[in-house]
Amino acid sequence: MKKKHMLMGVFATAMLVGFGAAKILVGFRAVNTFSKDATAVRAGDTALSDTGNAPLVDGRAERDNFYSQVGKLLQAEKFDQLDAMVDNLRNTRPHLLGGGSKLALFYSDLESWGKLEDRLQLFQKWADARPDSATARIALAWGYINYAWQARGSGWASEVKKEGWNLFAERLKKSRGILEETEKMTTKDPYLYYDFIWVAIGEGWDREKMEEVFKKGVAADPTYYPLYFSKANYLLPRWHGEPGDWVKFAEEAADMTKKTEGSSLYARIIQFIILKHRGTAEFKLDTGIFERSDIFWPKLKQGYEDKARLYPGSLEDAHAFCFFACLAQDRETARRLFARIGNRPNEEIWGK
C-alpha cells in the first residue's frame, strides 16, 4: 500500500502526457538521443543514452551516511574535527553523485540537526570555543537567517504582522553582522556569500550590491551551485526581480560556466527554483508551465543530457529529467527514462 501511494505522483504526471498507468508499471526504454557538447563533456564520461542498461545509483544513501557522520560530531561537540572536515572540503571540493557539492551538503546537514533554537545555542558554543573558526560563524549566521524567516513566515508581505517584521529585521541584522566579521577571517568559503545573498533577499538590497556579493562567491568557487540558486531566488518577481529575470540569469550562468558546467547548470537552476516553489501561483506544475514561462524545453533537455555526461549514474537526475519531460509532453524522452528508472520512486522530485 505504501509503495502504491509513493508512486502516485509518478502516475499522475505521466498521465498528463497520455501514458496509461499500466504502461508505466512495465516501464519504458532508455533515452538515446543525446547530443555532443565538447565544452561541457569530460573525456571518458558517458550519458544516460550511452550506458545502455548500466544501473542508475540512488545517491540518497551516500548523503544519509554523511549526514549521520556530521550529526554525530556535532552532537558530541567535536568542533575541532568539524573544522578539520570543512577545511578539507574547501580545499579538495569533492562532489557527490550527480555533481552536488559535499561542502554544501555539510552546511545543509548542520542546519537539519535538531530544533532551530538548539542549533543556534550549539553554533554559538562552537564559535565561543573556537574563536578562529569561520565555519562556526557561517553556520551561526545561517541559523539566524532561518530564525528571521521563522518570525516572518513565508507568505506575502501584507500577511506579516508588525512583531514578525521587527524580529525579522533584528535577526537578519544579527546574521549580517556575523557574516561581515567572518569575511575578515576568510573569503574562501562560498557558503559565506550564499548566506549574504539570503540576507540581501530579506533586507531588500539593490541588485548592484547583491551582484558584488555574488561575484565574491563565484571567485571562491565558480562551481558552487547554491550561489546560483540563491541569486535566482533573489531575481524572482516575488522578491527583487522582474518576470523572466531568473530564467535569463540561468542562461547567463550556463554561458559563464561553459567550459565546466555549461547547460547542465541551466538545468540545475531551473530544477531548484521550480521544485522549491512548486504549488505557488508562480509555479503551477502542469503541461502549460513552459508556455507560461521563458523556460525553453530543448535547452533544459540539453542541460540534463550534458549533466548525465558530466556526472553519470545518478538516479535522482534521471527522475528529474523524466519529470520535466512529462511536463514538456516529450513522450519519447519520458518513455525511455521511465524504463531506466523502473519501479524506484523519488518523492523529492515527483511529490507525494
mmCIF file with all atom_site columns, N, CA and C in Angstrom, residues 72-103:
data_model
loop_
_atom_site.group_PDB
_atom_site.id
_atom_site.type_symbol
_atom_site.label_atom_id
_atom_site.label_alt_id
_atom_site.label_comp_id
_atom_site.label_asym_id
_atom_site.label_entity_id
_atom_site.label_seq_id
_atom_site.pdbx_PDB_ins_code
_atom_site.Cartn_x
_atom_site.Cartn_y
_atom_site.Cartn_z
_atom_site.occupancy
_atom_site.B_iso_or_equiv
_atom_site.pdbx_formal_charge
_atom_site.auth_seq_id
_atom_site.auth_comp_id
_atom_site.auth_asym_id
_atom_site.auth_atom_id
_atom_site.pdbx_PDB_model_num
ATOM 1  N N  . LYS A 1 72  ? 26.806 13.161 14.279 1.00 0.00 ? 72  LYS A N  1
ATOM 2  C CA . LYS A 1 72  ? 27.460 12.568 15.445 1.00 0.00 ? 72  LYS A CA 1
ATOM 3  C C  . LYS A 1 72  ? 28.551 13.488 15.978 1.00 0.00 ? 72  LYS A C  1
ATOM 4  N N  . LEU A 1 73  ? 29.307 14.097 15.084 1.00 0.00 ? 73  LEU A N  1
ATOM 5  C CA . LEU A 1 73  ? 30.366 15.016 15.512 1.00 0.00 ? 73  LEU A CA 1
ATOM 6  C C  . LEU A 1 73  ? 29.770 16.252 16.172 1.00 0.00 ? 73  LEU A C  1
ATOM 7  N N  . LEU A 1 74  ? 28.674 16.733 15.626 1.00 0.00 ? 74  LEU A N  1
ATOM 8  C CA . LEU A 1 74  ? 28.039 17.927 16.178 1.00 0.00 ? 74  LEU A CA 1
ATOM 9  C C  . LEU A 1 74  ? 27.458 17.642 17.562 1.00 0.00 ? 74  LEU A C  1
ATOM 10 N N  . GLN A 1 75  ? 26.755 16.542 17.696 1.00 0.00 ? 75  GLN A N  1
ATOM 11 C CA . GLN A 1 75  ? 26.155 16.182 18.980 1.00 0.00 ? 75  GLN A CA 1
ATOM 12 C C  . GLN A 1 75  ? 27.214 15.942 20.053 1.00 0.00 ? 75  GLN A C  1
ATOM 13 N N  . ALA A 1 76  ? 28.362 15.392 19.629 1.00 0.00 ? 76  ALA A N  1
ATOM 14 C CA . ALA A 1 76  ? 29.453 15.133 20.571 1.00 0.00 ? 76  ALA A CA 1
ATOM 15 C C  . ALA A 1 76  ? 30.309 16.373 20.804 1.00 0.00 ? 76  ALA A C  1
ATOM 16 N N  . GLU A 1 77  ? 29.947 17.478 20.131 1.00 0.00 ? 77  GLU A N  1
ATOM 17 C CA . GLU A 1 77  ? 30.676 18.750 20.236 1.00 0.00 ? 77  GLU A CA 1
ATOM 18 C C  . GLU A 1 77  ? 32.152 18.581 19.880 1.00 0.00 ? 77  GLU A C  1
ATOM 19 N N  . LYS A 1 78  ? 32.404 17.800 18.843 1.00 0.00 ? 78  LYS A N  1
ATOM 20 C CA . LYS A 1 78  ? 33.757 17.622 18.323 1.00 0.00 ? 78  LYS A CA 1
ATOM 21 C C  . LYS A 1 78  ? 34.045 18.740 17.320 1.00 0.00 ? 78  LYS A C  1
ATOM 22 N N  . PHE A 1 79  ? 34.115 19.946 17.826 1.00 0.00 ? 79  PHE A N  1
ATOM 23 C CA . PHE A 1 79  ? 34.211 21.112 16.964 1.00 0.00 ? 79  PHE A CA 1
ATOM 24 C C  . PHE A 1 79  ? 35.516 21.135 16.170 1.00 0.00 ? 79  PHE A C  1
ATOM 25 N N  . ASP A 1 80  ? 36.595 20.660 16.773 1.00 0.00 ? 80  ASP A N  1
ATOM 26 C CA . ASP A 1 80  ? 37.876 20.629 16.062 1.00 0.00 ? 80  ASP A CA 1
ATOM 27 C C  . ASP A 1 80  ? 37.812 19.703 14.855 1.00 0.00 ? 80  ASP A C  1
ATOM 28 N N  . GLN A 1 81  ? 37.126 18.564 15.006 1.00 0.00 ? 81  GLN A N  1
ATOM 29 C CA . GLN A 1 81  ? 37.002 17.631 13.889 1.00 0.00 ? 81  GLN A CA 1
ATOM 30 C C  . GLN A 1 81  ? 36.088 18.187 12.792 1.00 0.00 ? 81  GLN A C  1
ATOM 31 N N  . LEU A 1 82  ? 35.055 18.914 13.179 1.00 0.00 ? 82  LEU A N  1
ATOM 32 C CA . LEU A 1 82  ? 34.173 19.544 12.196 1.00 0.00 ? 82  LEU A CA 1
ATOM 33 C C  . LEU A 1 82  ? 34.932 20.596 11.397 1.00 0.00 ? 82  LEU A C  1
ATOM 34 N N  . ASP A 1 83  ? 35.752 21.390 12.083 1.00 0.00 ? 83  ASP A N  1
ATOM 35 C CA . ASP A 1 83  ? 36.553 22.399 11.387 1.00 0.00 ? 83  ASP A CA 1
ATOM 36 C C  . ASP A 1 83  ? 37.542 21.748 10.424 1.00 0.00 ? 83  ASP A C  1
ATOM 37 N N  . ALA A 1 84  ? 38.166 20.664 10.869 1.00 0.00 ? 84  ALA A N  1
ATOM 38 C CA . ALA A 1 84  ? 39.132 19.959 10.012 1.00 0.00 ? 84  ALA A CA 1
ATOM 39 C C  . ALA A 1 84  ? 38.424 19.378 8.790  1.00 0.00 ? 84  ALA A C  1
ATOM 40 N N  . MET A 1 85  ? 37.217 18.866 8.992  1.00 0.00 ? 85  MET A N  1
ATOM 41 C CA . MET A 1 85  ? 36.451 18.306 7.884  1.00 0.00 ? 85  MET A CA 1
ATOM 42 C C  . MET A 1 85  ? 36.153 19.373 6.827  1.00 0.00 ? 85  MET A C  1
ATOM 43 N N  . VAL A 1 86  ? 35.724 20.559 7.288  1.00 0.00 ? 86  VAL A N  1
ATOM 44 C CA . VAL A 1 86  ? 35.379 21.620 6.352  1.00 0.00 ? 86  VAL A CA 1
ATOM 45 C C  . VAL A 1 86  ? 36.615 22.165 5.650  1.00 0.00 ? 86  VAL A C  1
ATOM 46 N N  . ASP A 1 87  ? 37.728 22.278 6.359  1.00 0.00 ? 87  ASP A N  1
ATOM 47 C CA . ASP A 1 87  ? 38.966 22.728 5.719  1.00 0.00 ? 87  ASP A CA 1
ATOM 48 C C  . ASP A 1 87  ? 39.314 21.821 4.548  1.00 0.00 ? 87  ASP A C  1
ATOM 49 N N  . ASN A 1 88  ? 39.148 20.521 4.754  1.00 0.00 ? 88  ASN A N  1
ATOM 50 C CA . ASN A 1 88  ? 39.431 19.561 3.685  1.00 0.00 ? 88  ASN A CA 1
ATOM 51 C C  . ASN A 1 88  ? 38.443 19.717 2.523  1.00 0.00 ? 88  ASN A C  1
ATOM 52 N N  . LEU A 1 89  ? 37.169 19.920 2.854  1.00 0.00 ? 89  LEU A N  1
ATOM 53 C CA . LEU A 1 89  ? 36.152 20.075 1.811  1.00 0.00 ? 89  LEU A CA 1
ATOM 54 C C  . LEU A 1 89  ? 36.390 21.342 0.985  1.00 0.00 ? 89  LEU A C  1
ATOM 55 N N  . ARG A 1 90  ? 36.798 22.414 1.645  1.00 0.00 ? 90  ARG A N  1
ATOM 56 C CA . ARG A 1 90  ? 37.082 23.657 0.916  1.00 0.00 ? 90  ARG A CA 1
ATOM 57 C C  . ARG A 1 90  ? 38.271 23.480 -0.031 1.00 0.00 ? 90  ARG A C  1
ATOM 58 N N  . ASN A 1 91  ? 39.271 22.753 0.421  1.00 0.00 ? 91  ASN A N  1
ATOM 59 C CA . ASN A 1 91  ? 40.498 22.607 -0.361 1.00 0.00 ? 91  ASN A CA 1
ATOM 60 C C  . ASN A 1 91  ? 40.353 21.623 -1.510 1.00 0.00 ? 91  ASN A C  1
ATOM 61 N N  . THR A 1 92  ? 39.611 20.544 -1.290 1.00 0.00 ? 92  THR A N  1
ATOM 62 C CA . THR A 1 92  ? 39.522 19.490 -2.299 1.00 0.00 ? 92  THR A CA 1
ATOM 63 C C  . THR A 1 92  ? 38.287 19.596 -3.187 1.00 0.00 ? 92  THR A C  1
ATOM 64 N N  . ARG A 1 93  ? 37.225 20.284 -2.709 1.00 0.00 ? 93  ARG A N  1
ATOM 65 C CA . ARG A 1 93  ? 35.978 20.487 -3.449 1.00 0.00 ? 93  ARG A CA 1
ATOM 66 C C  . ARG A 1 93  ? 35.396 19.173 -4.011 1.00 0.00 ? 93  ARG A C  1
ATOM 67 N N  . PRO A 1 94  ? 35.215 18.159 -3.171 1.00 0.00 ? 94  PRO A N  1
ATOM 68 C CA . PRO A 1 94  ? 34.651 16.899 -3.667 1.00 0.00 ? 94  PRO A CA 1
ATOM 69 C C  . PRO A 1 94  ? 33.176 17.040 -4.018 1.00 0.00 ? 94  PRO A C  1
ATOM 70 N N  . HIS A 1 95  ? 32.744 16.201 -4.979 1.00 0.00 ? 95  HIS A N  1
ATOM 71 C CA . HIS A 1 95  ? 31.348 16.207 -5.398 1.00 0.00 ? 95  HIS A CA 1
ATOM 72 C C  . HIS A 1 95  ? 30.661 14.907 -5.008 1.00 0.00 ? 95  HIS A C  1
ATOM 73 N N  . LEU A 1 96  ? 29.366 15.004 -4.857 1.00 0.00 ? 96  LEU A N  1
ATOM 74 C CA . LEU A 1 96  ? 28.532 13.835 -4.636 1.00 0.00 ? 96  LEU A CA 1
ATOM 75 C C  . LEU A 1 96  ? 28.112 13.251 -5.975 1.00 0.00 ? 96  LEU A C  1
ATOM 76 N N  . LEU A 1 97  ? 27.477 12.105 -5.950 1.00 0.00 ? 97  LEU A N  1
ATOM 77 C CA . LEU A 1 97  ? 26.891 11.545 -7.152 1.00 0.00 ? 97  LEU A CA 1
ATOM 78 C C  . LEU A 1 97  ? 25.912 12.562 -7.731 1.00 0.00 ? 97  LEU A C  1
ATOM 79 N N  . GLY A 1 98  ? 26.045 12.881 -8.999 1.00 0.00 ? 98  GLY A N  1
ATOM 80 C CA . GLY A 1 98  ? 25.190 13.885 -9.610 1.00 0.00 ? 98  GLY A CA 1
ATOM 81 C C  . GLY A 1 98  ? 25.817 15.264 -9.623 1.00 0.00 ? 98  GLY A C  1
ATOM 82 N N  . GLY A 1 99  ? 26.960 15.422 -8.946 1.00 0.00 ? 99  GLY A N  1
ATOM 83 C CA . GLY A 1 99  ? 27.707 16.668 -9.037 1.00 0.00 ? 99  GLY A CA 1
ATOM 84 C C  . GLY A 1 99  ? 27.529 17.647 -7.907 1.00 0.00 ? 99  GLY A C  1
ATOM 85 N N  . GLY A 1 100 ? 26.614 17.383 -6.970 1.00 0.00 ? 100 GLY A N  1
ATOM 86 C CA . GLY A 1 100 ? 26.405 18.308 -5.868 1.00 0.00 ? 100 GLY A CA 1
ATOM 87 C C  . GLY A 1 100 ? 27.638 18.460 -4.993 1.00 0.00 ? 100 GLY A C  1
ATOM 88 N N  . SER A 1 101 ? 27.796 19.633 -4.399 1.00 0.00 ? 101 SER A N  1
ATOM 89 C CA . SER A 1 101 ? 28.945 19.927 -3.554 1.00 0.00 ? 101 SER A CA 1
ATOM 90 C C  . SER A 1 101 ? 28.820 19.256 -2.192 1.00 0.00 ? 101 SER A C  1
ATOM 91 N N  . LYS A 1 102 ? 29.892 18.583 -1.773 1.00 0.00 ? 102 LYS A N  1
ATOM 92 C CA . LYS A 1 102 ? 29.878 17.966 -0.449 1.00 0.00 ? 102 LYS A CA 1
ATOM 93 C C  . LYS A 1 102 ? 29.979 19.041 0.643  1.00 0.00 ? 102 LYS A C  1
ATOM 94 N N  . LEU A 1 103 ? 30.606 20.180 0.314  1.00 0.00 ? 103 LEU A N  1
ATOM 95 C CA . LEU A 1 103 ? 30.644 21.287 1.259  1.00 0.00 ? 103 LEU A CA 1
ATOM 96 C C  . LEU A 1 103 ? 29.237 21.831 1.505  1.00 0.00 ? 103 LEU A C  1
#
